[in-house]
Amino acid sequence: MTLLEWFKEHEALLAWSGGLGFLMFVASIAAIPIIIAWMPEDYFVRISRKPFKRKPLRQVLRILKNLLGLTLLLCGLILLLLPGQGILTIVIGISLIDFPGKHQLQLRLVQTPKIRQSIQWIRARVHHKPLIIP
């Protein structure tokens, strides 16, 4: 089977993936700047992180937050291949997921000059103070 034959046999799959890619592109352009603008300016330099309380509603919200983060992380990985803001989507996805070593990974990502410039540019456009990035 050649690649052209495979494309002909899977036209619906290609159409769905193209549509999904377009939706992720539009959603990333709309959502990423909003999320970056909402971040507190001291997000990356806070020393104490509040422990999560074990109330049932908070547990459900934590699960939903982690699922949203995982979704954004996966979309960011896909957007690295498609047009869109893949790296910023990955950074936001990682910031929503709870895992050991998360803070160090976030710092390493936002200290990258291109990512830092993009984040600070977005915050300047909405007249918010720049993020404090060590």
PDB file of C-alpha atoms in Angstrom:
ATOM      1  CA  MET A   1       0.000   0.000   0.000  1.00  0.00           C
ATOM      2  CA  THR A   2       1.418   3.365  -0.967  1.00  0.00           C
ATOM      3  CA  LEU A   3       1.075   6.548   1.020  1.00  0.00           C
ATOM      4  CA  LEU A   4      -1.350   7.971  -1.537  1.00  0.00           C
ATOM      5  CA  GLU A   5      -3.583   4.892  -1.218  1.00  0.00           C
ATOM      6  CA  TRP A   6      -3.509   5.207   2.566  1.00  0.00           C
ATOM      7  CA  PHE A   7      -4.608   8.856   2.303  1.00  0.00           C
ATOM      8  CA  LYS A   8      -7.478   7.895  -0.008  1.00  0.00           C
ATOM      9  CA  GLU A   9      -8.634   5.152   2.372  1.00  0.00           C
ATOM     10  CA  HIS A  10      -8.504   7.450   5.419  1.00  0.00           C
ATOM     11  CA  GLU A  11      -9.995  10.673   4.059  1.00  0.00           C
ATOM     12  CA  ALA A  12     -12.365  11.032   7.012  1.00  0.00           C
ATOM     13  CA  LEU A  13      -9.526  10.637   9.509  1.00  0.00           C
ATOM     14  CA  LEU A  14      -7.491  13.270   7.689  1.00  0.00           C
ATOM     15  CA  ALA A  15     -10.463  15.646   7.577  1.00  0.00           C
ATOM     16  CA  TRP A  16     -11.114  15.207  11.305  1.00  0.00           C
ATOM     17  CA  SER A  17      -7.458  15.688  12.204  1.00  0.00           C
ATOM     18  CA  GLY A  18      -7.261  18.784  10.006  1.00  0.00           C
ATOM     19  CA  GLY A  19     -10.385  20.211  11.644  1.00  0.00           C
ATOM     20  CA  LEU A  20      -9.070  19.391  15.103  1.00  0.00           C
ATOM     21  CA  GLY A  21      -5.751  21.018  14.267  1.00  0.00           C
ATOM     22  CA  PHE A  22      -7.538  24.164  13.124  1.00  0.00           C
ATOM     23  CA  LEU A  23      -9.678  24.266  16.288  1.00  0.00           C
ATOM     24  CA  MET A  24      -6.585  23.841  18.489  1.00  0.00           C
ATOM     25  CA  PHE A  25      -4.868  26.625  16.569  1.00  0.00           C
ATOM     26  CA  VAL A  26      -7.780  29.019  17.127  1.00  0.00           C
ATOM     27  CA  ALA A  27      -8.213  27.968  20.769  1.00  0.00           C
ATOM     28  CA  SER A  28      -4.521  28.422  21.520  1.00  0.00           C
ATOM     29  CA  ILE A  29      -4.491  31.887  19.990  1.00  0.00           C
ATOM     30  CA  ALA A  30      -7.476  32.849  22.158  1.00  0.00           C
ATOM     31  CA  ALA A  31      -6.739  31.039  25.435  1.00  0.00           C
ATOM     32  CA  ILE A  32      -2.990  31.253  25.911  1.00  0.00           C
ATOM     33  CA  PRO A  33      -2.797  35.053  26.188  1.00  0.00           C
ATOM     34  CA  ILE A  34      -5.679  35.070  28.655  1.00  0.00           C
ATOM     35  CA  ILE A  35      -4.035  32.467  30.870  1.00  0.00           C
ATOM     36  CA  ILE A  36      -0.672  34.255  30.762  1.00  0.00           C
ATOM     37  CA  ALA A  37      -2.328  37.573  31.609  1.00  0.00           C
ATOM     38  CA  TRP A  38      -4.101  36.023  34.631  1.00  0.00           C
ATOM     39  CA  MET A  39      -0.906  34.601  36.112  1.00  0.00           C
ATOM     40  CA  PRO A  40       0.220  36.472  39.215  1.00  0.00           C
ATOM     41  CA  GLU A  41       3.448  38.343  38.535  1.00  0.00           C
ATOM     42  CA  ASP A  42       5.238  36.443  41.333  1.00  0.00           C
ATOM     43  CA  TYR A  43       4.109  32.996  40.136  1.00  0.00           C
ATOM     44  CA  PHE A  44       7.655  31.760  39.485  1.00  0.00           C
ATOM     45  CA  VAL A  45       9.272  33.167  42.638  1.00  0.00           C
ATOM     46  CA  ARG A  46       6.743  32.172  45.294  1.00  0.00           C
ATOM     47  CA  ILE A  47       8.499  30.232  48.001  1.00  0.00           C
ATOM     48  CA  SER A  48       5.532  28.613  49.678  1.00  0.00           C
ATOM     49  CA  ARG A  49       2.918  26.709  47.751  1.00  0.00           C
ATOM     50  CA  LYS A  50      -0.380  26.252  49.531  1.00  0.00           C
ATOM     51  CA  PRO A  51      -1.109  22.621  50.355  1.00  0.00           C
ATOM     52  CA  PHE A  52      -4.214  21.274  48.697  1.00  0.00           C
ATOM     53  CA  LYS A  53      -7.128  20.702  51.062  1.00  0.00           C
ATOM     54  CA  ARG A  54      -8.779  17.313  50.903  1.00  0.00           C
ATOM     55  CA  LYS A  55     -12.412  18.356  50.493  1.00  0.00           C
ATOM     56  CA  PRO A  56     -14.486  16.395  47.938  1.00  0.00           C
ATOM     57  CA  LEU A  57     -15.290  19.385  45.717  1.00  0.00           C
ATOM     58  CA  ARG A  58     -11.647  20.507  45.753  1.00  0.00           C
ATOM     59  CA  GLN A  59     -10.566  16.989  44.779  1.00  0.00           C
ATOM     60  CA  VAL A  60     -12.926  17.054  41.785  1.00  0.00           C
ATOM     61  CA  LEU A  61     -11.651  20.499  40.780  1.00  0.00           C
ATOM     62  CA  ARG A  62      -8.069  19.281  41.113  1.00  0.00           C
ATOM     63  CA  ILE A  63      -8.807  16.320  38.844  1.00  0.00           C
ATOM     64  CA  LEU A  64     -10.470  18.609  36.285  1.00  0.00           C
ATOM     65  CA  LYS A  65      -7.510  21.027  36.440  1.00  0.00           C
ATOM     66  CA  ASN A  66      -5.086  18.159  35.829  1.00  0.00           C
ATOM     67  CA  LEU A  67      -7.183  16.853  32.921  1.00  0.00           C
ATOM     68  CA  LEU A  68      -7.242  20.329  31.369  1.00  0.00           C
ATOM     69  CA  GLY A  69      -3.479  20.563  31.833  1.00  0.00           C
ATOM     70  CA  LEU A  70      -2.934  17.160  30.241  1.00  0.00           C
ATOM     71  CA  THR A  71      -5.178  18.146  27.328  1.00  0.00           C
ATOM     72  CA  LEU A  72      -3.240  21.379  26.812  1.00  0.00           C
ATOM     73  CA  LEU A  73       0.066  19.514  27.041  1.00  0.00           C
ATOM     74  CA  LEU A  74      -1.023  17.037  24.364  1.00  0.00           C
ATOM     75  CA  CYS A  75      -2.425  19.837  22.193  1.00  0.00           C
ATOM     76  CA  GLY A  76       0.863  21.705  22.574  1.00  0.00           C
ATOM     77  CA  LEU A  77       2.792  18.682  21.395  1.00  0.00           C
ATOM     78  CA  ILE A  78       0.507  18.425  18.364  1.00  0.00           C
ATOM     79  CA  LEU A  79       0.838  22.172  17.743  1.00  0.00           C
ATOM     80  CA  LEU A  80       4.586  21.743  17.465  1.00  0.00           C
ATOM     81  CA  LEU A  81       3.815  20.012  14.157  1.00  0.00           C
ATOM     82  CA  LEU A  82       0.812  22.158  13.165  1.00  0.00           C
ATOM     83  CA  PRO A  83       0.551  25.942  13.050  1.00  0.00           C
ATOM     84  CA  GLY A  84      -0.010  27.422  16.492  1.00  0.00           C
ATOM     85  CA  GLN A  85       1.596  28.295  19.774  1.00  0.00           C
ATOM     86  CA  GLY A  86       2.888  24.852  20.668  1.00  0.00           C
ATOM     87  CA  ILE A  87       5.563  25.745  23.208  1.00  0.00           C
ATOM     88  CA  LEU A  88       3.383  28.236  25.075  1.00  0.00           C
ATOM     89  CA  THR A  89       0.539  25.698  25.144  1.00  0.00           C
ATOM     90  CA  ILE A  90       2.929  23.113  26.602  1.00  0.00           C
ATOM     91  CA  VAL A  91       4.093  25.592  29.284  1.00  0.00           C
ATOM     92  CA  ILE A  92       0.494  26.374  30.288  1.00  0.00           C
ATOM     93  CA  GLY A  93      -0.421  22.667  30.301  1.00  0.00           C
ATOM     94  CA  ILE A  94       2.532  21.869  32.549  1.00  0.00           C
ATOM     95  CA  SER A  95       1.567  24.692  34.897  1.00  0.00           C
ATOM     96  CA  LEU A  96      -1.856  23.098  35.430  1.00  0.00           C
ATOM     97  CA  ILE A  97      -0.664  19.528  36.032  1.00  0.00           C
ATOM     98  CA  ASP A  98       0.482  18.491  39.512  1.00  0.00           C
ATOM     99  CA  PHE A  99       3.650  16.381  39.549  1.00  0.00           C
ATOM    100  CA  PRO A 100       6.957  16.317  41.457  1.00  0.00           C
ATOM    101  CA  GLY A 101       9.583  18.643  39.998  1.00  0.00           C
ATOM    102  CA  LYS A 102       6.997  20.755  38.205  1.00  0.00           C
ATOM    103  CA  HIS A 103       8.307  24.085  39.483  1.00  0.00           C
ATOM    104  CA  GLN A 104      11.882  23.393  38.354  1.00  0.00           C
ATOM    105  CA  LEU A 105      10.697  22.322  34.904  1.00  0.00           C
ATOM    106  CA  GLN A 106       8.555  25.449  34.565  1.00  0.00           C
ATOM    107  CA  LEU A 107      11.479  27.649  35.540  1.00  0.00           C
ATOM    108  CA  ARG A 108      13.731  25.993  33.004  1.00  0.00           C
ATOM    109  CA  LEU A 109      11.126  26.481  30.261  1.00  0.00           C
ATOM    110  CA  VAL A 110      10.323  30.144  31.009  1.00  0.00           C
ATOM    111  CA  GLN A 111      14.008  31.012  31.307  1.00  0.00           C
ATOM    112  CA  THR A 112      14.378  30.186  27.617  1.00  0.00           C
ATOM    113  CA  PRO A 113      14.788  33.597  25.938  1.00  0.00           C
ATOM    114  CA  LYS A 114      12.093  33.101  23.250  1.00  0.00           C
ATOM    115  CA  ILE A 115       9.500  31.878  25.758  1.00  0.00           C
ATOM    116  CA  ARG A 116      10.359  34.635  28.235  1.00  0.00           C
ATOM    117  CA  GLN A 117      10.049  37.284  25.505  1.00  0.00           C
ATOM    118  CA  SER A 118       6.700  35.892  24.339  1.00  0.00           C
ATOM    119  CA  ILE A 119       5.275  35.805  27.854  1.00  0.00           C
ATOM    120  CA  GLN A 120       6.441  39.324  28.696  1.00  0.00           C
ATOM    121  CA  TRP A 121       5.155  40.664  25.354  1.00  0.00           C
ATOM    122  CA  ILE A 122       1.688  39.198  25.998  1.00  0.00           C
ATOM    123  CA  ARG A 123       1.587  40.709  29.500  1.00  0.00           C
ATOM    124  CA  ALA A 124       2.708  44.110  28.189  1.00  0.00           C
ATOM    125  CA  ARG A 125      -0.072  44.065  25.579  1.00  0.00           C
ATOM    126  CA  VAL A 126      -2.708  43.779  28.331  1.00  0.00           C
ATOM    127  CA  HIS A 127      -0.915  46.340  30.530  1.00  0.00           C
ATOM    128  CA  HIS A 128       0.066  43.866  33.259  1.00  0.00           C
ATOM    129  CA  LYS A 129       3.359  43.931  35.080  1.00  0.00           C
ATOM    130  CA  PRO A 130       5.978  41.523  33.695  1.00  0.00           C
ATOM    131  CA  LEU A 131       6.361  38.167  35.359  1.00  0.00           C
ATOM    132  CA  ILE A 132       9.243  37.947  37.787  1.00  0.00           C
ATOM    133  CA  ILE A 133      11.400  35.203  36.337  1.00  0.00           C
ATOM    134  CA  PRO A 134      14.595  34.359  38.258  1.00  0.00           C
TER     135      PRO A 134
END
